[in-house]
mmCIF file of C-alpha atoms and ligand atoms in Angstrom:
data_model
loop_
_atom_site.group_PDB
_atom_site.id
_atom_site.type_symbol
_atom_site.label_atom_id
_atom_site.label_comp_id
_atom_site.label_asym_id
_atom_site.label_seq_id
_atom_site.Cartn_x
_atom_site.Cartn_y
_atom_site.Cartn_z
ATOM 1 C CA UNK T 1 -0.014 -0.065 0.131
ATOM 2 C CA UNK T 2 1.040 3.642 -0.780
ATOM 3 C CA UNK T 3 0.188 6.445 1.817
ATOM 4 C CA UNK T 4 0.430 9.964 1.354
ATOM 5 C CA UNK T 5 1.463 11.713 4.437
ATOM 6 C CA UNK T 6 0.847 15.345 4.519
ATOM 7 C CA UNK T 7 3.016 17.288 7.130
ATOM 8 C CA UNK T 8 5.259 14.101 7.412
ATOM 9 C CA UNK T 9 8.337 15.986 7.988
ATOM 10 C CA UNK T 10 6.854 17.370 11.250
ATOM 11 C CA UNK T 11 7.074 15.779 14.883
ATOM 12 C CA UNK T 12 4.227 13.200 14.939
ATOM 13 C CA UNK T 13 4.507 12.820 10.979
ATOM 14 C CA UNK T 14 8.013 11.891 10.873
ATOM 15 C CA UNK T 15 7.537 9.135 13.802
ATOM 16 C CA UNK T 16 4.590 7.893 11.747
ATOM 17 C CA UNK T 17 6.457 7.898 8.531
ATOM 18 C CA UNK T 18 9.052 5.674 10.176
ATOM 19 C CA UNK T 19 6.665 3.208 11.699
ATOM 20 C CA UNK T 20 4.691 2.955 8.121
ATOM 21 C CA UNK T 21 8.010 2.146 6.438
ATOM 22 C CA UNK T 22 8.970 -0.590 8.951
ATOM 23 C CA UNK T 23 5.572 -1.999 8.607
ATOM 24 C CA UNK T 24 5.893 -2.393 4.691
ATOM 25 C CA UNK T 25 3.869 0.623 3.600
ATOM 26 C CA UNK T 26 5.459 2.825 0.656
ATOM 27 C CA UNK T 27 5.353 6.307 1.738
ATOM 28 C CA UNK T 28 4.968 9.778 -0.044
ATOM 29 C CA UNK T 29 5.334 12.939 2.064
ATOM 30 C CA UNK T 30 4.044 16.441 1.142
ATOM 31 C CA UNK T 31 5.339 19.088 3.384
ATOM 32 C CA UNK T 32 5.921 22.846 2.815
ATOM 33 C CA UNK T 33 8.457 22.821 5.664
ATOM 34 C CA UNK T 34 6.988 25.816 7.525
ATOM 35 C CA UNK T 35 7.439 24.192 10.739
ATOM 36 C CA UNK T 36 9.932 21.271 10.049
ATOM 37 C CA UNK T 37 13.311 20.276 8.746
ATOM 38 C CA UNK T 38 13.849 17.786 5.940
ATOM 39 C CA UNK T 39 16.718 16.462 8.008
ATOM 40 C CA UNK T 40 13.881 14.493 9.788
ATOM 41 C CA UNK T 41 13.058 12.673 6.581
ATOM 42 C CA UNK T 42 16.950 11.986 6.124
ATOM 43 C CA UNK T 43 17.065 10.542 9.379
ATOM 44 C CA UNK T 44 14.049 8.370 9.031
ATOM 45 C CA UNK T 45 15.421 6.931 5.754
ATOM 46 C CA UNK T 46 18.781 6.260 7.516
ATOM 47 C CA UNK T 47 16.996 4.646 10.353
ATOM 48 C CA UNK T 48 14.892 2.274 8.292
ATOM 49 C CA UNK T 49 17.081 1.894 5.347
ATOM 50 C CA UNK T 50 14.012 2.819 3.232
ATOM 51 C CA UNK T 51 13.376 5.705 0.757
ATOM 52 C CA UNK T 52 10.614 8.176 1.161
ATOM 53 C CA UNK T 53 9.321 10.277 -1.854
ATOM 54 C CA UNK T 54 9.430 13.756 -0.550
ATOM 55 C CA UNK T 55 7.646 16.543 -2.098
ATOM 56 C CA UNK T 56 8.003 19.943 -1.086
ATOM 57 C CA UNK T 57 4.671 21.766 -1.144
ATOM 58 C CA UNK T 58 1.721 23.099 0.150
ATOM 59 C CA UNK T 59 -1.651 21.272 0.598
ATOM 60 C CA UNK T 60 -3.366 24.335 -0.760
ATOM 61 C CA UNK T 61 -1.681 23.947 -4.097
ATOM 62 C CA UNK T 62 -4.315 21.940 -5.920
ATOM 63 C CA UNK T 63 -2.090 21.720 -9.093
ATOM 64 C CA UNK T 64 0.654 20.156 -7.142
ATOM 65 C CA UNK T 65 -1.676 17.821 -5.402
ATOM 66 C CA UNK T 66 -3.208 16.464 -8.682
ATOM 67 C CA UNK T 67 0.228 15.809 -9.964
ATOM 68 C CA UNK T 68 1.326 14.102 -6.863
ATOM 69 C CA UNK T 69 -1.802 11.850 -7.152
ATOM 70 C CA UNK T 70 -1.429 11.212 -10.805
ATOM 71 C CA UNK T 71 2.174 10.147 -10.375
ATOM 72 C CA UNK T 72 1.653 8.049 -7.252
ATOM 73 C CA UNK T 73 -1.035 5.390 -6.765
ATOM 74 C CA UNK T 74 -2.188 6.551 -3.258
ATOM 75 C CA UNK T 75 -4.409 4.223 -1.297
ATOM 76 C CA UNK T 76 -4.734 6.297 1.853
ATOM 77 C CA UNK T 77 -3.978 9.610 3.054
ATOM 78 C CA UNK T 78 -2.844 10.515 6.394
ATOM 79 C CA UNK T 79 -3.308 14.356 7.090
ATOM 80 C CA UNK T 80 -1.089 15.999 9.666
ATOM 81 C CA UNK T 81 -0.281 19.289 7.879
ATOM 82 C CA UNK T 82 -1.644 21.989 10.019
ATOM 83 C CA UNK T 83 -0.619 25.245 12.152
ATOM 84 C CA UNK T 84 -1.037 24.067 15.670
ATOM 85 C CA UNK T 85 -0.100 26.543 18.209
ATOM 86 C CA UNK T 86 -3.068 27.180 20.330
ATOM 87 C CA UNK T 87 -2.041 30.555 21.681
ATOM 88 C CA UNK T 88 -0.870 31.915 18.162
ATOM 89 C CA UNK T 89 -4.050 30.967 16.523
ATOM 90 C CA UNK T 90 -5.741 33.516 18.540
ATOM 91 C CA UNK T 91 -3.426 36.369 17.396
ATOM 92 C CA UNK T 92 -3.662 35.243 13.656
ATOM 93 C CA UNK T 93 -6.823 33.261 13.183
ATOM 94 C CA UNK T 94 -7.133 33.814 9.490
ATOM 95 C CA UNK T 95 -3.872 32.170 8.860
ATOM 96 C CA UNK T 96 -5.163 29.174 10.815
ATOM 97 C CA UNK T 97 -8.328 28.882 8.914
ATOM 98 C CA UNK T 98 -6.709 29.437 5.888
ATOM 99 C CA UNK T 99 -4.068 26.825 6.372
ATOM 100 C CA UNK T 100 -5.942 24.302 8.558
ATOM 101 C CA UNK T 101 -9.526 24.501 7.145
ATOM 102 C CA UNK T 102 -8.994 25.781 3.634
ATOM 103 C CA UNK T 103 -5.902 23.624 3.076
ATOM 104 C CA UNK T 104 -7.828 20.485 4.103
ATOM 105 C CA UNK T 105 -10.820 21.339 1.792
ATOM 106 C CA UNK T 106 -8.310 21.786 -1.038
ATOM 107 C CA UNK T 107 -6.860 18.323 -0.340
ATOM 108 C CA UNK T 108 -10.185 16.803 -0.095
ATOM 109 C CA UNK T 109 -11.323 18.387 -3.266
ATOM 110 C CA UNK T 110 -8.453 16.870 -5.232
ATOM 111 C CA UNK T 111 -8.894 13.554 -3.543
ATOM 112 C CA UNK T 112 -12.713 13.511 -4.452
ATOM 113 C CA UNK T 113 -11.921 14.392 -8.276
ATOM 114 C CA UNK T 114 -9.571 11.498 -8.312
ATOM 115 C CA UNK T 115 -11.847 8.861 -6.511
ATOM 116 C CA UNK T 116 -9.247 8.475 -3.546
ATOM 117 C CA UNK T 117 -11.375 7.644 -0.619
ATOM 118 C CA UNK T 118 -9.436 6.697 2.525
ATOM 119 C CA UNK T 119 -8.545 9.496 4.866
ATOM 120 C CA UNK T 120 -7.087 9.652 8.222
ATOM 121 C CA UNK T 121 -7.099 13.053 10.052
ATOM 122 C CA UNK T 122 -5.121 14.392 12.959
ATOM 123 C CA UNK T 123 -7.834 15.668 15.304
ATOM 124 C CA UNK T 124 -7.334 16.686 18.856
ATOM 125 C CA UNK T 125 -8.716 16.373 22.333
ATOM 126 C CA UNK T 126 -9.311 19.945 22.057
ATOM 127 C CA UNK T 127 -12.551 19.114 20.350
ATOM 128 C CA UNK T 128 -14.276 18.065 23.367
ATOM 129 C CA UNK T 129 -14.009 21.671 24.739
ATOM 130 C CA UNK T 130 -14.533 22.534 28.251
ATOM 131 C CA UNK T 131 -18.205 21.366 28.536
ATOM 132 C CA UNK T 132 -17.722 17.656 28.615
ATOM 133 C CA UNK T 133 -17.095 15.543 31.819
ATOM 134 C CA UNK T 134 -13.932 13.612 31.908
ATOM 135 C CA UNK T 135 -12.726 11.031 30.779
ATOM 136 C CA UNK T 136 -13.449 12.125 27.297
ATOM 137 C CA UNK T 137 -15.572 9.689 25.350
ATOM 138 C CA UNK T 138 -15.879 9.765 21.388
ATOM 139 C CA UNK T 139 -19.825 9.495 21.760
ATOM 140 C CA UNK T 140 -19.772 12.889 23.489
ATOM 141 C CA UNK T 141 -20.997 15.993 21.550
ATOM 142 C CA UNK T 142 -18.043 18.418 20.273
ATOM 143 C CA UNK T 143 -17.537 21.200 22.555
ATOM 144 C CA UNK T 144 -17.220 24.829 22.110
ATOM 145 C CA UNK T 145 -13.712 25.181 20.794
ATOM 146 C CA UNK T 146 -11.670 27.639 23.032
ATOM 147 C CA UNK T 147 -9.462 28.745 20.132
ATOM 148 C CA UNK T 148 -9.379 29.258 16.349
ATOM 149 C CA UNK T 149 -6.951 26.075 16.227
ATOM 150 C CA UNK T 150 -9.492 24.014 18.139
ATOM 151 C CA UNK T 151 -12.264 25.448 16.111
ATOM 152 C CA UNK T 152 -10.421 24.398 12.776
ATOM 153 C CA UNK T 153 -10.459 20.755 14.153
ATOM 154 C CA UNK T 154 -14.017 20.947 14.928
ATOM 155 C CA UNK T 155 -14.875 22.158 11.440
ATOM 156 C CA UNK T 156 -12.813 19.706 9.808
ATOM 157 C CA UNK T 157 -14.421 17.013 11.526
ATOM 158 C CA UNK T 158 -17.882 18.386 10.410
ATOM 159 C CA UNK T 159 -16.515 18.500 6.772
ATOM 160 C CA UNK T 160 -15.606 14.894 6.713
ATOM 161 C CA UNK T 161 -18.937 14.003 8.250
ATOM 162 C CA UNK T 162 -20.736 15.831 5.543
ATOM 163 C CA UNK T 163 -18.551 14.687 2.712
ATOM 164 C CA UNK T 164 -19.027 10.956 4.050
ATOM 165 C CA UNK T 165 -22.603 11.343 3.836
ATOM 166 C CA UNK T 166 -22.500 12.742 0.374
ATOM 167 C CA UNK T 167 -20.279 10.012 -0.910
ATOM 168 C CA UNK T 168 -20.668 6.410 0.499
ATOM 169 C CA UNK T 169 -17.077 5.579 -1.007
ATOM 170 C CA UNK T 170 -15.427 8.234 1.242
ATOM 171 C CA UNK T 171 -14.122 6.381 4.408
ATOM 172 C CA UNK T 172 -12.441 8.513 7.275
ATOM 173 C CA UNK T 173 -10.981 8.070 10.522
ATOM 174 C CA UNK T 174 -10.593 11.168 13.021
ATOM 175 C CA UNK T 175 -7.722 10.209 15.594
ATOM 176 C CA UNK T 176 -8.220 12.599 18.598
ATOM 177 C CA UNK T 177 -4.643 12.970 20.169
ATOM 178 C CA UNK T 178 -4.316 13.771 23.824
ATOM 179 C CA UNK T 179 -0.809 14.873 24.795
ATOM 180 C CA UNK T 180 1.839 13.422 22.497
ATOM 181 C CA UNK T 181 5.342 13.658 23.897
ATOM 182 C CA UNK T 182 8.622 11.605 23.617
ATOM 183 C CA UNK T 183 10.961 10.518 20.632
ATOM 184 C CA UNK T 184 11.789 7.649 18.945
ATOM 185 C CA UNK T 185 14.096 5.514 21.028
ATOM 186 C CA UNK T 186 17.061 6.053 18.625
ATOM 187 C CA UNK T 187 17.305 9.806 20.068
ATOM 188 C CA UNK T 188 17.619 10.732 16.209
ATOM 189 C CA UNK T 189 14.308 12.180 15.682
ATOM 190 C CA UNK T 190 11.954 14.019 17.887
ATOM 191 C CA UNK T 191 10.046 17.311 18.448
ATOM 192 C CA UNK T 192 11.912 20.497 17.447
ATOM 193 C CA UNK T 193 9.833 23.452 18.200
ATOM 194 C CA UNK T 194 10.581 26.749 16.521
ATOM 195 C CA UNK T 195 11.273 29.798 19.100
ATOM 196 C CA UNK T 196 9.927 29.579 22.566
ATOM 197 C CA UNK T 197 8.227 26.112 23.085
ATOM 198 C CA UNK T 198 4.553 26.423 23.890
ATOM 199 C CA UNK T 199 4.062 22.853 25.154
ATOM 200 C CA UNK T 200 5.430 21.465 28.606
ATOM 201 C CA UNK T 201 7.599 18.806 27.621
ATOM 202 C CA UNK T 202 9.728 20.595 24.941
ATOM 203 C CA UNK T 203 10.003 23.334 27.574
ATOM 204 C CA UNK T 204 11.007 21.063 30.493
ATOM 205 C CA UNK T 205 13.606 19.455 28.035
ATOM 206 C CA UNK T 206 15.331 22.848 27.136
ATOM 207 C CA UNK T 207 15.448 23.850 30.685
ATOM 208 C CA UNK T 208 17.181 20.551 31.590
ATOM 209 C CA UNK T 209 19.842 21.012 28.664
ATOM 210 C CA UNK T 210 20.623 24.521 29.900
ATOM 211 C CA UNK T 211 18.813 26.094 26.720
ATOM 212 C CA UNK T 212 16.333 28.161 29.064
ATOM 213 C CA UNK T 213 16.780 28.971 32.710
ATOM 214 C CA UNK T 214 13.587 27.852 34.307
ATOM 215 C CA UNK T 215 10.293 26.420 33.687
ATOM 216 C CA UNK T 216 7.037 28.539 34.495
ATOM 217 C CA UNK T 217 4.497 26.239 35.997
ATOM 218 C CA UNK T 218 0.962 27.896 35.116
ATOM 219 C CA UNK T 219 -0.884 27.535 38.192
ATOM 220 C CA UNK T 220 -0.732 25.443 41.415
ATOM 221 C CA UNK T 221 -4.380 26.208 42.598
ATOM 222 C CA UNK T 222 -6.331 24.087 40.438
ATOM 223 C CA UNK T 223 -8.632 21.499 42.040
ATOM 224 C CA UNK T 224 -6.474 18.408 41.346
ATOM 225 C CA UNK T 225 -4.197 16.447 43.534
ATOM 226 C CA UNK T 226 -1.251 18.775 43.706
ATOM 227 C CA UNK T 227 -3.055 21.796 42.488
ATOM 228 C CA UNK T 228 -1.274 21.817 38.947
ATOM 229 C CA UNK T 229 -2.959 20.880 35.589
ATOM 230 C CA UNK T 230 -3.425 16.993 34.804
ATOM 231 C CA UNK T 231 -3.090 15.746 31.300
ATOM 232 C CA UNK T 232 -3.145 12.208 29.545
ATOM 233 C CA UNK T 233 0.557 12.377 28.049
ATOM 234 C CA UNK T 234 1.186 9.564 25.575
ATOM 235 C CA UNK T 235 4.407 8.217 23.631
ATOM 236 C CA UNK T 236 4.767 9.823 20.276
ATOM 237 C CA UNK T 237 5.743 5.919 19.046
ATOM 238 C CA UNK T 238 2.336 4.766 20.570
ATOM 239 C CA UNK T 239 0.611 7.539 18.742
ATOM 240 C CA UNK T 240 2.293 6.456 15.489
ATOM 241 C CA UNK T 241 1.187 2.949 15.988
ATOM 242 C CA UNK T 242 -2.252 4.284 16.295
ATOM 243 C CA UNK T 243 -2.169 5.316 12.810
ATOM 244 C CA UNK T 244 -0.892 2.089 11.350
ATOM 245 C CA UNK T 245 -3.718 0.477 13.248
ATOM 246 C CA UNK T 246 -6.034 2.930 11.832
ATOM 247 C CA UNK T 247 -4.870 2.275 8.211
ATOM 248 C CA UNK T 248 -5.141 -1.431 8.640
ATOM 249 C CA UNK T 249 -8.625 -0.949 10.009
ATOM 250 C CA UNK T 250 -9.913 1.014 7.135
ATOM 251 C CA UNK T 251 -8.281 -1.575 4.930
ATOM 252 C CA UNK T 252 -9.857 -4.787 6.693
ATOM 253 C CA UNK T 253 -13.257 -2.994 7.328
ATOM 254 C CA UNK T 254 -14.291 -2.602 3.628
ATOM 255 C CA UNK T 255 -17.863 -2.702 4.592
ATOM 256 C CA UNK T 256 -17.515 0.567 6.944
ATOM 257 C CA UNK T 257 -18.906 3.620 5.386
ATOM 258 C CA UNK T 258 -18.768 7.014 7.002
ATOM 259 C CA UNK T 259 -16.217 8.625 9.769
ATOM 260 C CA UNK T 260 -15.157 6.933 12.954
ATOM 261 C CA UNK T 261 -13.616 8.833 15.676
ATOM 262 C CA UNK T 262 -11.032 7.401 18.222
ATOM 263 C CA UNK T 263 -9.278 8.783 21.304
ATOM 264 C CA UNK T 264 -5.671 8.125 21.449
ATOM 265 C CA UNK T 265 -4.393 8.447 24.898
ATOM 266 C CA UNK T 266 -3.319 6.464 27.788
ATOM 267 C CA UNK T 267 -6.486 6.815 29.981
ATOM 268 C CA UNK T 268 -4.314 8.137 32.789
ATOM 269 C CA UNK T 269 -3.932 11.948 33.881
ATOM 270 C CA UNK T 270 -0.572 13.180 35.000
ATOM 271 C CA UNK T 271 0.268 16.532 36.752
ATOM 272 C CA UNK T 272 2.698 19.173 35.598
ATOM 273 C CA UNK T 273 4.546 18.681 38.997
ATOM 274 C CA UNK T 274 4.768 14.791 38.485
ATOM 275 C CA UNK T 275 6.143 15.425 34.828
ATOM 276 C CA UNK T 276 8.895 17.594 36.210
ATOM 277 C CA UNK T 277 9.580 14.855 38.725
ATOM 278 C CA UNK T 278 9.710 12.095 36.379
ATOM 279 C CA UNK T 279 11.897 14.064 33.976
ATOM 280 C CA UNK T 280 14.382 14.943 36.515
ATOM 281 C CA UNK T 281 14.558 11.095 37.531
ATOM 282 C CA UNK T 282 14.947 10.089 33.916
ATOM 283 C CA UNK T 283 17.623 12.668 32.783
ATOM 284 C CA UNK T 284 19.249 13.186 36.206
ATOM 285 C CA UNK T 285 19.187 16.875 35.530
ATOM 286 C CA UNK T 286 17.670 19.481 37.648
ATOM 287 C CA UNK T 287 14.608 21.441 36.183
ATOM 288 C CA UNK T 288 14.188 24.544 38.119
ATOM 289 C CA UNK T 289 10.656 26.016 38.372
ATOM 290 C CA UNK T 290 8.608 28.734 39.466
ATOM 291 C CA UNK T 291 4.982 28.770 40.122
ATOM 292 C CA UNK T 292 3.206 31.346 37.625
ATOM 293 C CA UNK T 293 -0.366 32.558 37.075
ATOM 294 C CA UNK T 294 -2.615 30.209 35.359
ATOM 295 C CA UNK T 295 -2.471 30.334 31.594
ATOM 296 C CA UNK T 296 -5.632 31.430 29.846
ATOM 297 C CA UNK T 297 -7.801 28.838 28.528
ATOM 298 C CA UNK T 298 -6.286 25.859 30.463
ATOM 299 C CA UNK T 299 -8.645 23.310 31.660
ATOM 300 C CA UNK T 300 -7.778 21.592 35.100
ATOM 301 C CA UNK T 301 -7.842 18.042 33.930
ATOM 302 C CA UNK T 302 -8.490 15.993 31.091
ATOM 303 C CA UNK T 303 -7.698 12.374 29.892
ATOM 304 C CA UNK T 304 -9.028 9.898 27.402
ATOM 305 C CA UNK T 305 -11.209 6.913 27.702
ATOM 306 C CA UNK T 306 -9.188 4.894 25.271
ATOM 307 C CA UNK T 307 -11.332 1.557 25.205
ATOM 308 C CA UNK T 308 -12.913 2.296 21.615
ATOM 309 C CA UNK T 309 -9.503 2.455 19.930
ATOM 310 C CA UNK T 310 -8.520 -0.797 22.165
ATOM 311 C CA UNK T 311 -11.620 -2.657 21.012
ATOM 312 C CA UNK T 312 -11.843 -1.802 17.410
ATOM 313 C CA UNK T 313 -8.312 -0.916 16.418
ATOM 314 C CA UNK T 314 -6.686 -3.292 18.616
ATOM 315 C CA UNK T 315 -4.537 -0.463 19.617
ATOM 316 C CA UNK T 316 -3.271 0.465 23.302
ATOM 317 C CA UNK T 317 -0.498 2.828 24.589
ATOM 318 C CA UNK T 318 2.043 0.487 25.958
ATOM 319 C CA UNK T 319 5.151 2.874 26.855
ATOM 320 C CA UNK T 320 5.028 4.230 30.392
ATOM 321 C CA UNK T 321 5.894 7.696 31.609
ATOM 322 C CA UNK T 322 9.548 6.823 32.512
ATOM 323 C CA UNK T 323 10.208 5.820 28.668
ATOM 324 C CA UNK T 324 8.469 8.920 27.576
ATOM 325 C CA UNK T 325 10.924 10.897 29.830
ATOM 326 C CA UNK T 326 13.967 8.938 28.825
ATOM 327 C CA UNK T 327 13.444 9.150 25.038
ATOM 328 C CA UNK T 328 12.636 12.799 25.311
ATOM 329 C CA UNK T 329 15.782 13.270 27.132
ATOM 330 C CA UNK T 330 17.668 11.193 24.737
ATOM 331 C CA UNK T 331 16.579 13.195 21.734
ATOM 332 C CA UNK T 332 17.105 16.660 23.605
ATOM 333 C CA UNK T 333 20.628 15.743 24.854
ATOM 334 C CA UNK T 334 21.697 14.450 21.604
ATOM 335 C CA UNK T 335 20.378 17.358 19.824
ATOM 336 C CA UNK T 336 20.511 20.509 21.906
ATOM 337 C CA UNK T 337 19.655 22.864 19.048
ATOM 338 C CA UNK T 338 17.204 20.510 17.409
ATOM 339 C CA UNK T 339 17.870 19.452 13.695
ATOM 340 C CA UNK T 340 21.001 21.263 12.176
ATOM 341 C CA UNK T 341 19.479 24.463 10.631
HETATM 342 P P1 NAD V 1 4.276 19.748 13.310
HETATM 343 O O1 NAD V 1 4.349 21.145 13.155
HETATM 344 O O2 NAD V 1 5.524 19.062 13.838
HETATM 345 O O3 NAD V 1 3.781 19.201 11.865
HETATM 346 C C1 NAD V 1 3.190 19.664 10.945
HETATM 347 C C2 NAD V 1 3.616 19.473 9.765
HETATM 348 O O4 NAD V 1 2.739 20.301 8.749
HETATM 349 C C3 NAD V 1 5.052 20.494 9.557
HETATM 350 O O5 NAD V 1 5.959 19.673 9.213
HETATM 351 C C4 NAD V 1 4.619 21.604 8.793
HETATM 352 O O6 NAD V 1 5.766 22.063 7.886
HETATM 353 C C5 NAD V 1 3.594 21.067 7.920
HETATM 354 N N1 NAD V 1 2.595 22.035 7.229
HETATM 355 C C6 NAD V 1 1.693 22.756 7.767
HETATM 356 N N2 NAD V 1 1.035 23.490 7.020
HETATM 357 C C7 NAD V 1 1.099 22.975 5.891
HETATM 358 C C8 NAD V 1 0.587 23.228 4.381
HETATM 359 N N3 NAD V 1 -0.255 24.085 4.273
HETATM 360 N N4 NAD V 1 1.186 22.224 3.461
HETATM 361 C C9 NAD V 1 2.087 21.563 3.776
HETATM 362 N N5 NAD V 1 2.600 21.259 4.847
HETATM 363 C C10 NAD V 1 2.350 21.843 5.848
HETATM 364 O O7 NAD V 1 2.922 19.450 14.326
HETATM 365 P P2 NAD V 1 2.679 18.036 15.073
HETATM 366 O O8 NAD V 1 2.934 17.936 16.489
HETATM 367 O O9 NAD V 1 3.312 16.879 14.369
HETATM 368 O O10 NAD V 1 1.159 17.707 14.685
HETATM 369 C C11 NAD V 1 0.640 17.277 13.564
HETATM 370 C C12 NAD V 1 -0.833 17.149 13.437
HETATM 371 O O11 NAD V 1 -1.448 16.772 14.858
HETATM 372 C C13 NAD V 1 -1.535 18.417 13.308
HETATM 373 O O12 NAD V 1 -2.524 18.430 12.460
HETATM 374 C C14 NAD V 1 -1.836 18.881 14.804
HETATM 375 O O13 NAD V 1 -2.765 19.959 14.837
HETATM 376 C C15 NAD V 1 -2.158 17.576 15.425
HETATM 377 N N6 NAD V 1 -2.060 17.530 16.739
HETATM 378 C C16 NAD V 1 -1.079 17.541 17.348
HETATM 379 C C17 NAD V 1 -0.851 17.505 18.658
HETATM 380 C C18 NAD V 1 0.380 17.801 19.428
HETATM 381 O O14 NAD V 1 0.395 17.952 20.746
HETATM 382 N N7 NAD V 1 1.429 17.840 18.950
HETATM 383 C C19 NAD V 1 -2.091 17.293 19.450
HETATM 384 C C20 NAD V 1 -3.152 16.911 18.762
HETATM 385 C C21 NAD V 1 -3.313 16.957 17.413
HETATM 386 C C1 WQD V 2 0.277 20.864 29.434
HETATM 387 C C2 WQD V 2 0.208 21.437 30.767
HETATM 388 C C3 WQD V 2 0.010 23.702 30.917
HETATM 389 C C4 WQD V 2 3.936 24.934 29.468
HETATM 390 C C5 WQD V 2 -2.226 21.791 23.888
HETATM 391 C C6 WQD V 2 -3.216 21.900 23.047
HETATM 392 C C7 WQD V 2 -3.831 20.623 22.658
HETATM 393 C C8 WQD V 2 -2.963 19.739 21.878
HETATM 394 C C9 WQD V 2 -1.807 19.509 22.920
HETATM 395 C C10 WQD V 2 -2.993 20.039 19.501
HETATM 396 C C11 WQD V 2 -0.793 22.706 30.839
HETATM 397 C C12 WQD V 2 1.342 23.314 31.480
HETATM 398 C C13 WQD V 2 2.762 24.222 29.656
HETATM 399 C C14 WQD V 2 4.560 25.597 30.334
HETATM 400 C C15 WQD V 2 3.189 24.917 32.031
HETATM 401 N N1 WQD V 2 -2.471 20.284 20.866
HETATM 402 N N2 WQD V 2 2.461 24.331 31.327
HETATM 403 N N3 WQD V 2 4.277 25.484 31.629
HETATM 404 O O1 WQD V 2 -2.313 22.687 26.774
HETATM 405 O O2 WQD V 2 -2.882 20.376 27.536
HETATM 406 O O3 WQD V 2 -2.554 21.099 25.120
HETATM 407 O O4 WQD V 2 -1.205 20.847 23.175
HETATM 408 O O5 WQD V 2 -4.069 19.723 19.472
HETATM 409 O O6 WQD V 2 -4.993 20.820 21.680
HETATM 410 O O7 WQD V 2 -4.347 22.723 23.887
HETATM 411 O O8 WQD V 2 -0.636 21.263 26.539
HETATM 412 O O9 WQD V 2 1.849 21.123 26.542
HETATM 413 O O10 WQD V 2 0.826 23.324 26.377
HETATM 414 O O11 WQD V 2 0.396 22.099 28.466
HETATM 415 O O12 WQD V 2 3.009 24.844 33.339
HETATM 416 O O13 WQD V 2 5.731 26.215 30.106
HETATM 417 O O14 WQD V 2 1.516 22.209 31.034
HETATM 418 O O15 WQD V 2 -0.509 24.883 31.772
HETATM 419 O O16 WQD V 2 -1.438 22.395 32.182
HETATM 420 P P1 WQD V 2 -2.260 21.530 26.513
HETATM 421 P P2 WQD V 2 0.765 21.872 26.864
#
């Protein structure tokens, strides 16, 4: 099978491409490199001994998409390409809707023209909003997105539903990721954020490696066990395995029509302070921190009910917190500046 991976040079994309290759899939990557380095793809090729067909291009470029699909007989598309910084999305909402929503519409339109009907979408726990009770389950109504980024995911899930209703051949999976962290166990590929990291783990890792002075813990007065926010952190390689499971599921269940959503998480919530402690243990480095005010928009605690993915996809997260921390540290200490610029 040949898979098109949009955004395949990015953090989750590169780990998924690696696993697709080791599972015998052929992979074509389309990435405009706006938030990635081609070095991730080179390293994936080196680690697997396999070749990736890489095309530098934008999902909004329908001409480029059409020639890509004409050149490669694509069986399924895994769609990672998106802008993903929650805070930034409130500052430049139009760019987020343009890139994420319009970009996805372009991709779906070209796929429809060429009768390519298998689609796996990078959705997010953020689609549950703040209204639903935890743990989140797929049967819950989607919430009120708290950012343009979140809204772009909710909108695309709706588009996929409408498209599947209009075309019974179109079959899609929405994978709702919780908080992906960690890196491939080789320490050769990992998360390489541009500028100041928005997410917790990259920040912690950069403090540990001496690139930043101290972490700010956003709030310790939440109604959680230790007062800091709790999240469902999962290893990026477990997440990558979830994508392989989804491709196989679409392939096997040929009678399935429509869109199916799956939570990909561990089902466990871990606090910010527990993350710091676990990281210090795994890395044997100190992570100095100060308690800072709450970050606007943060929810106290959320985690997944991941039973549906287990039952239907046969998927479960198997890597524990120690491994998430050890692998993050291996990547960060081997590549203190990320990929060579
Ligand atoms: P990332 O930024 O590392 O990867 C996204 C990739 O898409 C980058 O390589 C970027 O260059 C590329 N890209 C962006 N816009 C493009 C366009 N118009 N055309 C072509 N390429 C484009 O982010 P990631 O963390 O790997 O996230 C991948 C997907 O998973 C995103 O859709 C994101 O919203 C979603 N997601 C991420 C998280 C997370 O915490 N990392 C959680 C939930 C969902
Ligand atoms: C985790 C916890 C922070 C940084 C976001 C998106 C979500 C998904 C994953 C894409 C929170 C705290 C963080 C720091 C801190 N992405 N924190 N100091 O906010 O759960 O989820 O990324 O879909 O949609 O909203 O992840 O890593 O930013 O934060 O104390 O410097 O760490 O307050 O409690 P979040 P995160």
